[in-house]
Every structure is written in C-alpha cells, then in structure tokens.
Coordinates of N, CA and C in Angstrom, one line a residue:
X1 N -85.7 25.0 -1.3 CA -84.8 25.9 -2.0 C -85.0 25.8 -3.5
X2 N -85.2 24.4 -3.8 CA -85.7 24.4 -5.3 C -86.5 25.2 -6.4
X3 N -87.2 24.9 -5.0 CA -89.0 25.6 -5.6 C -88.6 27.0 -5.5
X4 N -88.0 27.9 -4.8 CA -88.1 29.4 -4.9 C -86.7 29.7 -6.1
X5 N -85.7 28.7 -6.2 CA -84.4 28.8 -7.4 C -84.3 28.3 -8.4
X6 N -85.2 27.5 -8.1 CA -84.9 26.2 -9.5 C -84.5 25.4 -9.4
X7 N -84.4 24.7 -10.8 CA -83.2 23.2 -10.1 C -81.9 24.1 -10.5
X8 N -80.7 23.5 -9.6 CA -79.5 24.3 -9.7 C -78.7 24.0 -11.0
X9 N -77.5 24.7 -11.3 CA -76.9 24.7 -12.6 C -76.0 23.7 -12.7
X10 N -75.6 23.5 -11.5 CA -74.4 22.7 -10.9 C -74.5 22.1 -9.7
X11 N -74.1 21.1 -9.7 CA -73.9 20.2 -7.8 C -72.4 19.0 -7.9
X12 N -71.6 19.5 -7.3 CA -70.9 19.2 -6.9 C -70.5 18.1 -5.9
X13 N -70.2 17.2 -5.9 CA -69.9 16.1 -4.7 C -68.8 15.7 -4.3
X14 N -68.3 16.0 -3.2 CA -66.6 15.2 -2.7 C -67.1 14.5 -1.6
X15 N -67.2 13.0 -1.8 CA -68.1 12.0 -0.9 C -66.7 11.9 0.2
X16 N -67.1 11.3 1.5 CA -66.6 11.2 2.8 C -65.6 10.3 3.0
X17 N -64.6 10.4 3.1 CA -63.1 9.7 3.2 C -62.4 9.7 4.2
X18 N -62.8 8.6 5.6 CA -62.5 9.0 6.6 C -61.4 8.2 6.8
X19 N -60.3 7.7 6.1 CA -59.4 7.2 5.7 C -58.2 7.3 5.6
X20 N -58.3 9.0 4.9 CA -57.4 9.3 3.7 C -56.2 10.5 5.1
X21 N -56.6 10.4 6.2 CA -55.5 11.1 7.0 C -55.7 12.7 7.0
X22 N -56.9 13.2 5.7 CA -57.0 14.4 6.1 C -58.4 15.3 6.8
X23 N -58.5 14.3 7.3 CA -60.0 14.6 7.7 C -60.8 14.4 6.4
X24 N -61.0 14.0 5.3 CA -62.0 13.8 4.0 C -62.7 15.3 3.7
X25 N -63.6 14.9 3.2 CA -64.0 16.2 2.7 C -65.9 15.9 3.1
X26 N -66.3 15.1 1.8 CA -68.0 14.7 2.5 C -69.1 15.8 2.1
X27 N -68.8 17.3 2.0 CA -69.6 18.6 1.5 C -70.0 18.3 0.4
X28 N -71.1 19.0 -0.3 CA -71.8 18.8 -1.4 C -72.0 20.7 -1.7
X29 N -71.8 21.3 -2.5 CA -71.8 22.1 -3.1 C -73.2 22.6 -4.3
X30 N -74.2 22.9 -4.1 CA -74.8 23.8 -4.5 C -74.4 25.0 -5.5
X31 N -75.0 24.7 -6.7 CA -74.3 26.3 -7.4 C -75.3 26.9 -8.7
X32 N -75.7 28.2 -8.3 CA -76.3 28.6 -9.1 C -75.8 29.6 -9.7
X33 N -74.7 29.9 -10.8 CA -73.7 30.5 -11.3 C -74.5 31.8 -12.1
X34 N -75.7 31.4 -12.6 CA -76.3 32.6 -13.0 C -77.5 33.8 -12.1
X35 N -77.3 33.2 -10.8 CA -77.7 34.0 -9.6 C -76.5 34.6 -8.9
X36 N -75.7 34.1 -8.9 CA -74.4 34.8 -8.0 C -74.4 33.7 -6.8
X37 N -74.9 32.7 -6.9 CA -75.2 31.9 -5.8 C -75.0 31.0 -5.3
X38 N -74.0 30.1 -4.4 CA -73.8 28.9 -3.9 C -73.8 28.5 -2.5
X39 N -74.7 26.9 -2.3 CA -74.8 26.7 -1.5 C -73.8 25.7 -0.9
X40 N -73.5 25.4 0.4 CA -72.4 24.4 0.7 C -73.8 23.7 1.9
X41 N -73.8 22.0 1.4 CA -74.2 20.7 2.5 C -72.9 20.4 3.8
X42 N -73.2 20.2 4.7 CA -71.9 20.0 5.5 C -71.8 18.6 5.5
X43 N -70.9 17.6 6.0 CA -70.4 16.3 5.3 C -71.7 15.5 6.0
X44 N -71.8 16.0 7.7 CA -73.1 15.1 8.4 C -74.2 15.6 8.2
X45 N -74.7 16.1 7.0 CA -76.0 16.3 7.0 C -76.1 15.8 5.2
X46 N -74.8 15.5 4.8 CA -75.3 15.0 3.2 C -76.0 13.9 3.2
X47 N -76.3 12.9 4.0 CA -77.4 12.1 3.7 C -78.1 11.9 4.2
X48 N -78.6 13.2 4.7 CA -80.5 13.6 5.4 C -81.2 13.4 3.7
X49 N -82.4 13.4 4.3 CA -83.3 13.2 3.2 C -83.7 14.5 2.6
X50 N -83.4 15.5 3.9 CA -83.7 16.6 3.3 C -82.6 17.5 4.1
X51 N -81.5 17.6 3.8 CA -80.4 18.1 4.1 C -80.4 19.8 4.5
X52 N -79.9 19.8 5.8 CA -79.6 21.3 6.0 C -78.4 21.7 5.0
X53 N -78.8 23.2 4.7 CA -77.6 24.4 4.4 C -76.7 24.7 5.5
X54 N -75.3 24.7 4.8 CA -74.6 24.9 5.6 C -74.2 26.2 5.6
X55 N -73.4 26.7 4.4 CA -72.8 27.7 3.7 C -73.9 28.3 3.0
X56 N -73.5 30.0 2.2 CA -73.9 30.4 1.5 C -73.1 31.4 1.1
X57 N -72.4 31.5 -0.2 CA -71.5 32.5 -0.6 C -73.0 33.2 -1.9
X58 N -72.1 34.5 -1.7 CA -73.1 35.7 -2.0 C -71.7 36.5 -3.3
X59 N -72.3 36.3 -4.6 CA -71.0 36.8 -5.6 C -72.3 37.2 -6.6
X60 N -71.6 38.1 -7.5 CA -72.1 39.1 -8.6 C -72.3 37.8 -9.8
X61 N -73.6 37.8 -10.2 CA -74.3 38.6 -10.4 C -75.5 38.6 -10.2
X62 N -75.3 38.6 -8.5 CA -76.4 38.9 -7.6 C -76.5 39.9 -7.3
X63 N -77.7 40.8 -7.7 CA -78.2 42.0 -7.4 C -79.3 42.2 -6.8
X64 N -79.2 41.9 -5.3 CA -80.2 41.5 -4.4 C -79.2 42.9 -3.1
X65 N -80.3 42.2 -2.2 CA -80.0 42.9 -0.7 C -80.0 42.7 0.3
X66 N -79.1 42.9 1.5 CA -79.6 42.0 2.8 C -80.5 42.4 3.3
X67 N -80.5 41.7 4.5 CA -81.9 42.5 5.7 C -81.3 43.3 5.8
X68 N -80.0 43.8 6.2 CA -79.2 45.1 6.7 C -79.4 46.2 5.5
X69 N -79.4 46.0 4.0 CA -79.2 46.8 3.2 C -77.9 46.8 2.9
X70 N -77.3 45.8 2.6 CA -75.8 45.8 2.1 C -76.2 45.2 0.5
X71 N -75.7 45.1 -0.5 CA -75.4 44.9 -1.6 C -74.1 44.7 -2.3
X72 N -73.9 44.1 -3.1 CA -72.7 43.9 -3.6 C -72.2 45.4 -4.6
X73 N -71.1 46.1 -4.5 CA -70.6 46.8 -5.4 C -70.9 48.3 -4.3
X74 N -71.7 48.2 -2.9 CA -71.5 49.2 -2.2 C -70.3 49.1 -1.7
X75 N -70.0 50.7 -1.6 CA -68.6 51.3 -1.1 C -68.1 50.6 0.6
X76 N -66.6 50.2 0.4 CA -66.7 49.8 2.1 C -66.8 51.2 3.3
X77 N -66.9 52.2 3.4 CA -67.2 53.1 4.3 C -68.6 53.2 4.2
X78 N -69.2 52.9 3.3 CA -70.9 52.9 3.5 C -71.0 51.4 4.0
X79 N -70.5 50.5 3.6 CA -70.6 48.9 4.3 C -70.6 48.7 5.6
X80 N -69.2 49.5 5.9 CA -68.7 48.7 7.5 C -70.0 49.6 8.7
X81 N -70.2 50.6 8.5 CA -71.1 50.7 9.5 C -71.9 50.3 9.8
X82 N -73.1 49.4 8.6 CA -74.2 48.4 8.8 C -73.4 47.1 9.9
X83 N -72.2 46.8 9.3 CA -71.7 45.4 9.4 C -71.5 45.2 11.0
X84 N -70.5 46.6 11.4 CA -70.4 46.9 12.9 C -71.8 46.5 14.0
X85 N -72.4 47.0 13.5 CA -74.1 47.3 13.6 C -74.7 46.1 14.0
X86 N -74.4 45.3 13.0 CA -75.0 43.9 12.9 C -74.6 42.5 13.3
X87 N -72.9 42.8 13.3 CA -72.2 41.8 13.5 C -71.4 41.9 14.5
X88 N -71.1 40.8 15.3 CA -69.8 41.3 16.0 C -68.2 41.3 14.5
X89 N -67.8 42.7 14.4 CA -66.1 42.2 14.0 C -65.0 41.5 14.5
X90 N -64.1 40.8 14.0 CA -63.2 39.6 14.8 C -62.3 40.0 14.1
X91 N -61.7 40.7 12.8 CA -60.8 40.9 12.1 C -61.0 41.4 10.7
X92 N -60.0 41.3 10.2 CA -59.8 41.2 8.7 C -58.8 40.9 8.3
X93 N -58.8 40.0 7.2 CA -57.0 39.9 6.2 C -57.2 40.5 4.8
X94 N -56.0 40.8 4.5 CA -55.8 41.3 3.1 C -55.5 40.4 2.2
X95 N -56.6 40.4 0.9 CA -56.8 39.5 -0.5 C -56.4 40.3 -1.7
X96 N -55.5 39.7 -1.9 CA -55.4 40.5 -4.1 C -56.2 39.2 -5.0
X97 N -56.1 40.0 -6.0 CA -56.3 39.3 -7.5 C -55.9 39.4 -8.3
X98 N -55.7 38.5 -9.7 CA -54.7 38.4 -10.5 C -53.2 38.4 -10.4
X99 N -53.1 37.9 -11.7 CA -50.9 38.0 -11.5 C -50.2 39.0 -11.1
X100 N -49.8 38.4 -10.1 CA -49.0 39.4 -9.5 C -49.2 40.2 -8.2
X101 N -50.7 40.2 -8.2 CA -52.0 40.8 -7.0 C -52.1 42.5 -6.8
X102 N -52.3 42.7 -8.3 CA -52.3 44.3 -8.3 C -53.6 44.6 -8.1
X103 N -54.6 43.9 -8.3 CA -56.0 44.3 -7.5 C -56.2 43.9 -6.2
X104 N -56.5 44.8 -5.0 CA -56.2 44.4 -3.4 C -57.5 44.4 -3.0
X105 N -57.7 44.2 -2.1 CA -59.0 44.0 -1.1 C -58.7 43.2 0.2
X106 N -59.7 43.5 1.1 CA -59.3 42.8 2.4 C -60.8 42.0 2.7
X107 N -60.9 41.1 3.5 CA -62.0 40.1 3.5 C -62.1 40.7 5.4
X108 N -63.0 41.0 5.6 CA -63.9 41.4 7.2 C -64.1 39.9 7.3
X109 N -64.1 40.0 8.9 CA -64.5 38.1 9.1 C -64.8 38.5 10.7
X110 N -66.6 38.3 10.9 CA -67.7 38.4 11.7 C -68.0 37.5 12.3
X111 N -69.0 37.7 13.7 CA -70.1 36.5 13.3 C -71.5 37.0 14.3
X112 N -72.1 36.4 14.3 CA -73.9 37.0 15.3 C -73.4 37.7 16.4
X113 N -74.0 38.4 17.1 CA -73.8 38.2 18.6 C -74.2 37.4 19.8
X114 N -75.0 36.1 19.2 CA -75.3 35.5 20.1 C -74.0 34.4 20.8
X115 N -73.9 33.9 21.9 CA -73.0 32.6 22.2 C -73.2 31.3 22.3
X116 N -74.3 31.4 22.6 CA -75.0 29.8 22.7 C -75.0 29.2 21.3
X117 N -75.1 29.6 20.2 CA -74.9 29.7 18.6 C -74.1 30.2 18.0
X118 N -73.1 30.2 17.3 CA -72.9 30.9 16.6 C -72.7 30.9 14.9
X119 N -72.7 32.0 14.4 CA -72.7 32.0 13.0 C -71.8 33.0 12.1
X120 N -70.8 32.6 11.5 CA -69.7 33.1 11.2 C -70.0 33.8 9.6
X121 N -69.7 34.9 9.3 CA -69.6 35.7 8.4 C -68.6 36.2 7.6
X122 N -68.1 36.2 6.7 CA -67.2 37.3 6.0 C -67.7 38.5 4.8
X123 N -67.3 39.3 4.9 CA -67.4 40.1 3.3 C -66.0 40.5 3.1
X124 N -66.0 40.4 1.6 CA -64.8 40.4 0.6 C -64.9 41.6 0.2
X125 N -64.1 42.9 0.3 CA -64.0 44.0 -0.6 C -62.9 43.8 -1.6
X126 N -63.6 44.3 -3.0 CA -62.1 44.2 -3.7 C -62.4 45.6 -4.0
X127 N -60.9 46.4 -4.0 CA -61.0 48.1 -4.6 C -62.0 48.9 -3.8
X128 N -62.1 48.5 -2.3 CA -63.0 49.5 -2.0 C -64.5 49.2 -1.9
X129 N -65.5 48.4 -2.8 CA -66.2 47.8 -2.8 C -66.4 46.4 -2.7
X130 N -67.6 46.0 -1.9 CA -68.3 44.8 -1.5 C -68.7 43.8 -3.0
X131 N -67.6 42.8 -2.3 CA -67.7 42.1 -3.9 C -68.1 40.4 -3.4
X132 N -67.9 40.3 -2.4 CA -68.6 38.5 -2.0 C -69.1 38.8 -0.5
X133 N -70.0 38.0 -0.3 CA -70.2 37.7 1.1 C -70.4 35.9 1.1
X134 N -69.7 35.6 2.0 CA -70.6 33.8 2.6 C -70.5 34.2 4.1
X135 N -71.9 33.5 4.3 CA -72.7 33.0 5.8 C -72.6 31.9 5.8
X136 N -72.3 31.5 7.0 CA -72.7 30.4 7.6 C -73.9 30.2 8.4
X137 N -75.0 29.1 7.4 CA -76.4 29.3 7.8 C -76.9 28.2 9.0
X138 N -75.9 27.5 9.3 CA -76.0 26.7 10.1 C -75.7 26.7 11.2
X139 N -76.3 26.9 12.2 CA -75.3 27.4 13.5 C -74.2 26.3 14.1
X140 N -73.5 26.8 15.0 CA -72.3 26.0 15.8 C -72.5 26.2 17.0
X141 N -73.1 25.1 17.6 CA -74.1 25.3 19.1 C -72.8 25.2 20.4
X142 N -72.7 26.1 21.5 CA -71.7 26.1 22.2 C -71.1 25.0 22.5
X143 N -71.6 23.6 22.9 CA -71.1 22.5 23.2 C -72.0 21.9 22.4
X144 N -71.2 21.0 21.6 CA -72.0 20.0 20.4 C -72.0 18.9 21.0
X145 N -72.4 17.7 20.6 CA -72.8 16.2 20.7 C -70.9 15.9 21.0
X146 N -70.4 16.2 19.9 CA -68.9 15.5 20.0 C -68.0 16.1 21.8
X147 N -68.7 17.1 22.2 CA -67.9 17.8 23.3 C -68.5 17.0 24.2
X148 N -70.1 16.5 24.2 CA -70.5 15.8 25.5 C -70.0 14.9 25.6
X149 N -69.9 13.9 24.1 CA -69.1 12.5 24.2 C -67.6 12.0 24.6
X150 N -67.0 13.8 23.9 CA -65.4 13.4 25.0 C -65.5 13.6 26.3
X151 N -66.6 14.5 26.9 CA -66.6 14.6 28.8 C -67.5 13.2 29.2
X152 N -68.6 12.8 28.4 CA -68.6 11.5 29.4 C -67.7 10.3 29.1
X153 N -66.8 10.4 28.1 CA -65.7 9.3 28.0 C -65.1 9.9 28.9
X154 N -64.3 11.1 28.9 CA -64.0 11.6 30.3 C -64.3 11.0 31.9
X155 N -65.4 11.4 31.9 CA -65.8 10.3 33.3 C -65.7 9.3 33.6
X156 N -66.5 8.4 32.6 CA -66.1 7.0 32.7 C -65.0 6.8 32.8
X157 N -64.0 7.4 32.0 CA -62.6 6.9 32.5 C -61.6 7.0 33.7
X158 N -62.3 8.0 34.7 CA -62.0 8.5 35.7 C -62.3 7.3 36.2
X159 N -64.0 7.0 36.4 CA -64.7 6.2 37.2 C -64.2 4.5 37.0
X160 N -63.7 4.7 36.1 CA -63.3 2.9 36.0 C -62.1 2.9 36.9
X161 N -61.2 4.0 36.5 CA -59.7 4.4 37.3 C -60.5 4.1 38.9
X162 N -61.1 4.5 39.7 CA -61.5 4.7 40.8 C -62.0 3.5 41.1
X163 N -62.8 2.7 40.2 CA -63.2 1.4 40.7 C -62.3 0.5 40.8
X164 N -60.9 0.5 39.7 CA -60.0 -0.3 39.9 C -59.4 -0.3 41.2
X165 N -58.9 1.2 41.2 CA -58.5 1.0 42.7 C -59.0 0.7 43.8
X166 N -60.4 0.9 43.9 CA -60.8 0.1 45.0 C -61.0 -1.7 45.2
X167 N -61.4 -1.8 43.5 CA -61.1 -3.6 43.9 C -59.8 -3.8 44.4
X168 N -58.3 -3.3 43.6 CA -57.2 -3.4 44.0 C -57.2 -3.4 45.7
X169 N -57.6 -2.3 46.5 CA -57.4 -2.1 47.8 C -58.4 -3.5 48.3
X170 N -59.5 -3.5 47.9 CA -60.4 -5.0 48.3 C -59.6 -6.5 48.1
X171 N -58.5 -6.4 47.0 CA -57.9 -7.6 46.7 C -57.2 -7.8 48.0
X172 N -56.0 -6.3 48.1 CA -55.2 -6.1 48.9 C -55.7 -7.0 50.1
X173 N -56.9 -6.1 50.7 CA -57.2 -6.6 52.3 C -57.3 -8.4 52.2
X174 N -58.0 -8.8 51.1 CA -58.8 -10.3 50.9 C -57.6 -11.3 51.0
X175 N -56.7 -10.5 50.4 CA -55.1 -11.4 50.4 C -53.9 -11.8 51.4
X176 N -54.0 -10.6 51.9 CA -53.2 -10.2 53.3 C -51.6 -10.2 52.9
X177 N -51.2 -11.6 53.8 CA -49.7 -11.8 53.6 C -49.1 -11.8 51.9
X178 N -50.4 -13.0 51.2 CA -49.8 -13.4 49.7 C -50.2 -11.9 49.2
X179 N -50.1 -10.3 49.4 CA -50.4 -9.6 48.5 C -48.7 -8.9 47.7
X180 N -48.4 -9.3 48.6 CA -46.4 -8.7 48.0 C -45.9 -9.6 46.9
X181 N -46.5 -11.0 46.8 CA -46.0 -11.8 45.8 C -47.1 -11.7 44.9
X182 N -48.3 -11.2 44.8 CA -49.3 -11.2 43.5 C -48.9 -9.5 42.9
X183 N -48.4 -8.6 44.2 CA -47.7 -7.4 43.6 C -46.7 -7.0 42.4
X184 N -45.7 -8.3 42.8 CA -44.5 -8.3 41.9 C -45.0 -9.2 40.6
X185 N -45.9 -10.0 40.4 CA -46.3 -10.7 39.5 C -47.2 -9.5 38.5
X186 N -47.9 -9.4 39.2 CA -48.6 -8.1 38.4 C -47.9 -6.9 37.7
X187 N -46.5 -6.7 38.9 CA -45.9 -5.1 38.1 C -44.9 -6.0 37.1
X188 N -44.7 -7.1 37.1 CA -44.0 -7.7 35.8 C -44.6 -8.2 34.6
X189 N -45.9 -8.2 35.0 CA -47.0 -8.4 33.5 C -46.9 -7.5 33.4
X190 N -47.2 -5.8 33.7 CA -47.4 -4.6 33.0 C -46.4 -4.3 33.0
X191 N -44.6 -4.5 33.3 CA -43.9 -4.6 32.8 C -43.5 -4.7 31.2
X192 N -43.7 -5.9 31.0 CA -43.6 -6.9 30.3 C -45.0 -6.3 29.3
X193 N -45.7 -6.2 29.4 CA -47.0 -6.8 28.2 C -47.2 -4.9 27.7
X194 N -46.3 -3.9 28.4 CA -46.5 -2.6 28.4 C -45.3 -1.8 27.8
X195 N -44.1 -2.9 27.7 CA -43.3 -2.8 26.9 C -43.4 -3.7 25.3
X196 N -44.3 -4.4 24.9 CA -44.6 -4.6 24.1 C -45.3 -3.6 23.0
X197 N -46.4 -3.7 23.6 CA -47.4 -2.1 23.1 C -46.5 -0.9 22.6
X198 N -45.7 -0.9 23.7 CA -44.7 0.5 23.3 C -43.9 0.4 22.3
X199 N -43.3 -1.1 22.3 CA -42.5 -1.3 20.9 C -43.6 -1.1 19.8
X200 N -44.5 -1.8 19.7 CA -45.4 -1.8 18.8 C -45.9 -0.8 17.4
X201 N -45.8 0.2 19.4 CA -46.5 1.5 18.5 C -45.5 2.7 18.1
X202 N -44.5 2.2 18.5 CA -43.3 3.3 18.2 C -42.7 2.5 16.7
X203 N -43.2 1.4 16.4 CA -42.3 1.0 15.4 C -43.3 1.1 14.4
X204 N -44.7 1.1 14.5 CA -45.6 1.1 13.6 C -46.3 2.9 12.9
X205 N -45.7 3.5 14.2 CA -46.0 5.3 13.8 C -45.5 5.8 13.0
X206 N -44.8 5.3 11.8 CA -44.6 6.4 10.9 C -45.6 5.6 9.4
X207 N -46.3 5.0 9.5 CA -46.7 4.0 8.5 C -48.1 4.5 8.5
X208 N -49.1 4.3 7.9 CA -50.6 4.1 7.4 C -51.3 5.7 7.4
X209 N -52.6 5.6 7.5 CA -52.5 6.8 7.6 C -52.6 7.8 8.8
X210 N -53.6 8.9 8.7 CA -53.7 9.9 9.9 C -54.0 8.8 11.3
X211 N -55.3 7.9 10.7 CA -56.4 7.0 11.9 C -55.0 6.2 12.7
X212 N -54.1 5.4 11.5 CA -53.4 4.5 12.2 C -51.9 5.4 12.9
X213 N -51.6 6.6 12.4 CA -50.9 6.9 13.3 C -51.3 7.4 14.6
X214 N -52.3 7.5 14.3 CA -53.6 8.1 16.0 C -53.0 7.0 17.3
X215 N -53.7 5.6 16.2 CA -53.9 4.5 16.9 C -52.3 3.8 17.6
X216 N -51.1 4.0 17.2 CA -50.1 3.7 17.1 C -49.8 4.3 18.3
X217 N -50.0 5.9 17.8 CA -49.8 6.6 19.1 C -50.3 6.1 20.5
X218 N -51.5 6.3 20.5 CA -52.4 5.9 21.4 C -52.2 4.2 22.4
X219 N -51.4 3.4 21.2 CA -50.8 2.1 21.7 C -49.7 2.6 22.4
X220 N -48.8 3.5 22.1 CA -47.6 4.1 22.7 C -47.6 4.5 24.1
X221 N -48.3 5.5 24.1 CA -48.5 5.9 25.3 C -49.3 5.2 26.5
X222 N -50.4 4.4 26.1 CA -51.0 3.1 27.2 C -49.4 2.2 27.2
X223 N -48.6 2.0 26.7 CA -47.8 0.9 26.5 C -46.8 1.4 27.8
X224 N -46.6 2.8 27.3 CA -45.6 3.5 28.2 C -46.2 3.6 29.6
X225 N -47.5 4.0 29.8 CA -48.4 3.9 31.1 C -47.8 2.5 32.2
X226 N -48.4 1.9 31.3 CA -48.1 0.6 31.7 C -46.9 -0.1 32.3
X227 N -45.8 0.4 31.4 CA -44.3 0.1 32.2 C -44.5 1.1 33.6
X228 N -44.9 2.3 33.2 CA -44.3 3.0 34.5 C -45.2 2.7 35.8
X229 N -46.4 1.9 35.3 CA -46.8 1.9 37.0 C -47.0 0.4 37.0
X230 N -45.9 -0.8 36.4 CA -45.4 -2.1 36.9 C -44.0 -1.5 37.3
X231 N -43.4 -0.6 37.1 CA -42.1 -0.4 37.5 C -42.4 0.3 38.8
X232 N -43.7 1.2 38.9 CA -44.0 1.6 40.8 C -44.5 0.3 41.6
X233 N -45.4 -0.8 40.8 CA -45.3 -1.7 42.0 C -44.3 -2.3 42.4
X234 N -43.2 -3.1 41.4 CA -42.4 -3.8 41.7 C -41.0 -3.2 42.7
X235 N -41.2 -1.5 42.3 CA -40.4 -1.2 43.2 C -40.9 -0.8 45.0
X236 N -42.6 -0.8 45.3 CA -43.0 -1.0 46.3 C -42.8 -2.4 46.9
X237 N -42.9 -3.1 45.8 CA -42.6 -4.8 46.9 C -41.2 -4.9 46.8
X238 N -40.2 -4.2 45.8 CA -38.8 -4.6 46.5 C -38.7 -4.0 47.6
X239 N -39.2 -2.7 48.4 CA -39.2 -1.7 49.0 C -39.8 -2.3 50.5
X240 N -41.0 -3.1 50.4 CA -41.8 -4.1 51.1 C -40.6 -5.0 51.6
X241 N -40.1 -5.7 50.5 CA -38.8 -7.2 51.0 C -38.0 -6.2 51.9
X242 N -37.5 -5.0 51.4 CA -36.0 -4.7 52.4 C -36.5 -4.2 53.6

C-alpha cells in the first residue's frame, strides 16, 4: 500500500484493552487526508507483520472511480442504480450536518452478494450527491474460528455431561445398597459448596469490570445449578427412605 500511496500523513493507534468492560478498541487507523483516503487495521490483525486492511473510507478530495463508475459528487439517482446493480441493498438511515442539521443526506448500507463471505458497504449522500463511501475490505467468513470454538466447547460439554452420568450409573450399580447414603452425602456437598458460589457471585456482580461481571455471573449460575440438582438427589433419597 505504501509503495503505490506513500508513506501516510497520519496513523493513528488505540492499542487493545481487553480489560476496560468495553470490548477495547485495538484498530489502527490509516490516513491519507490529502487523498480523500483512510484505511482501518482490525484489532487481530494489528500485529501481523504485514497486517491486512480492514476498512476503507472513500471522502473528497478523492477524485477517482469505482469499478462500477461511481464517484464522489455524482447525483444519487444516477448512483443508486449502479449500487442496486452491484450490491445487495439492506437499508438506509438519514444523516445531517452542521448546527442544527440543516444539511440532510441519508447513508445506503449494502454488502456483496456472496454468503459464504461477506463484505459490508455504505455510501453517504449529502444534498443529493455521493459524498463518502467505506468498504469493508476484509471479508466476514460465514462461520469464523470463534463460532467453531463455542460449538466444540459446545460438545465437549455435552460429552463430559454424558460421561458423568454414566460413571454415576457405573458407581450406582458398583455400590448397590451403600448408594442412598453416598446419594445424600453428595446432594449435601452440592447443596452446600453451590450455595456458596451463588453467594459469591451475586455479591461480587456489581463490582469490577465487564470480564469480572461475566465471571461472577457465570459463578452464579453454576452455583445455582448446583443447589438445584443436590436438592433433586437429596430429595430422591428422602423419597428412597419413605
């Protein structure tokens, strides 16, 4: 990108804060202000060695052209029929400028037609004419790395759930008569050690930040789990005694 732009005018950094409760930021900004031109790094690819583009906003005083033949400062009834053409449409919202927002325009918001990828677009009209475009040059692949990783946590957690129960049923047989008395002992640890957690995390959830209220949460509800299925064994072995 250097070699065909130059070195840029501007680069911007808001390093990665995964801390701070609001998701951080981590993007790197690109800007060539005397092209009309900025690029945006996305937070996981700022420290490749040679970093994909993420973004690309398209502002005056760029006087260039797409592949379609759009340009900035063409009329939107000459615009939208390339755009239709090219892009799938998803919408529009309405944008002003200046005090008060007596200059109007509405921003179109696109993206490819493919599904397996996709790639999200807008253009900005202000007054009738095409005054910004940004692409998104990076695609957004239908199922990412992060979607596989919550389905095979998914599984595995199924799968542990299923092996439990069967050691459980394996203990069950191994034990015979002594299984009603290791029953009630058991639904009073997860009683007991599941009403803890619950305190824990209900007393600690309004405190730290986004991560630890996640975590609090997350102790809450295992905590609550936990009471409720020491409170179904112990009521199958009182159920057993009568």
């Amino acid at each position: 990108m250097q070699i065909s732009l130059g070195q840029p005018d501007e680069v911007k950094q808001w390093p990665y804060k995964p801390h701070t409760g609001s998701g951080g930021g981590g993007h790197h900004q690109i800007l060539y202000p005397t092209l009309g031109l900025t690029f945006q790094i996305n937070s996981e690819d700022a420290n490749d060695h040679d970093p994909r583009l993420g973004w690309m906003t398209v502002a005056l005083p760029w006087d260039g052209r797409t592949a379609q033949g759009l340009y900035l400062g063409m009329t939107e009834d000459a615009a939208m029929p390339i755009i239709r053409a090219g892009y799938k449409v998803k919408g529009s919202i309405a944008v002003s400028w200046g005090q008060g927002g007596y200059t109007k325009g509405n921003t179109v918001l696109a993206q490819n037609h493919g599904w397996r990828k996709t790639q999200s677009i807008s253009f900005t009209f202000r007054e009738k004419r095409l005054y910004r475009i940004e692409a998104q040059l990076k695609p957004t692949p239908l199922v990412s790395l992060k979607d596989v990783r919550a389905l095979l946590g998914t599984v595995v957690s199924i799968t542990l759930v299923a092996l439990f129960g069967l050691g459980i049923q394996a203990v069950r047989e191994r034990l015979g008569s002594h299984w009603e008395r290791l029953r009630t002992l058991l639904g009073a640890a997860l009683v007991g050690t599941g009403g803890l957690a619950l305190f824990a995390g209900v007393s600690t959830f309004g405190s730290g930040d986004g991560y630890a209220k996640m975590a609090s949460l997350v102790m809450g509800l295992g905590g609550g789990g936990m009471v409720v299925a020491g409170l179904a064994l112990l009521s199958r072995a009182r159920n057993k005694t009568l």
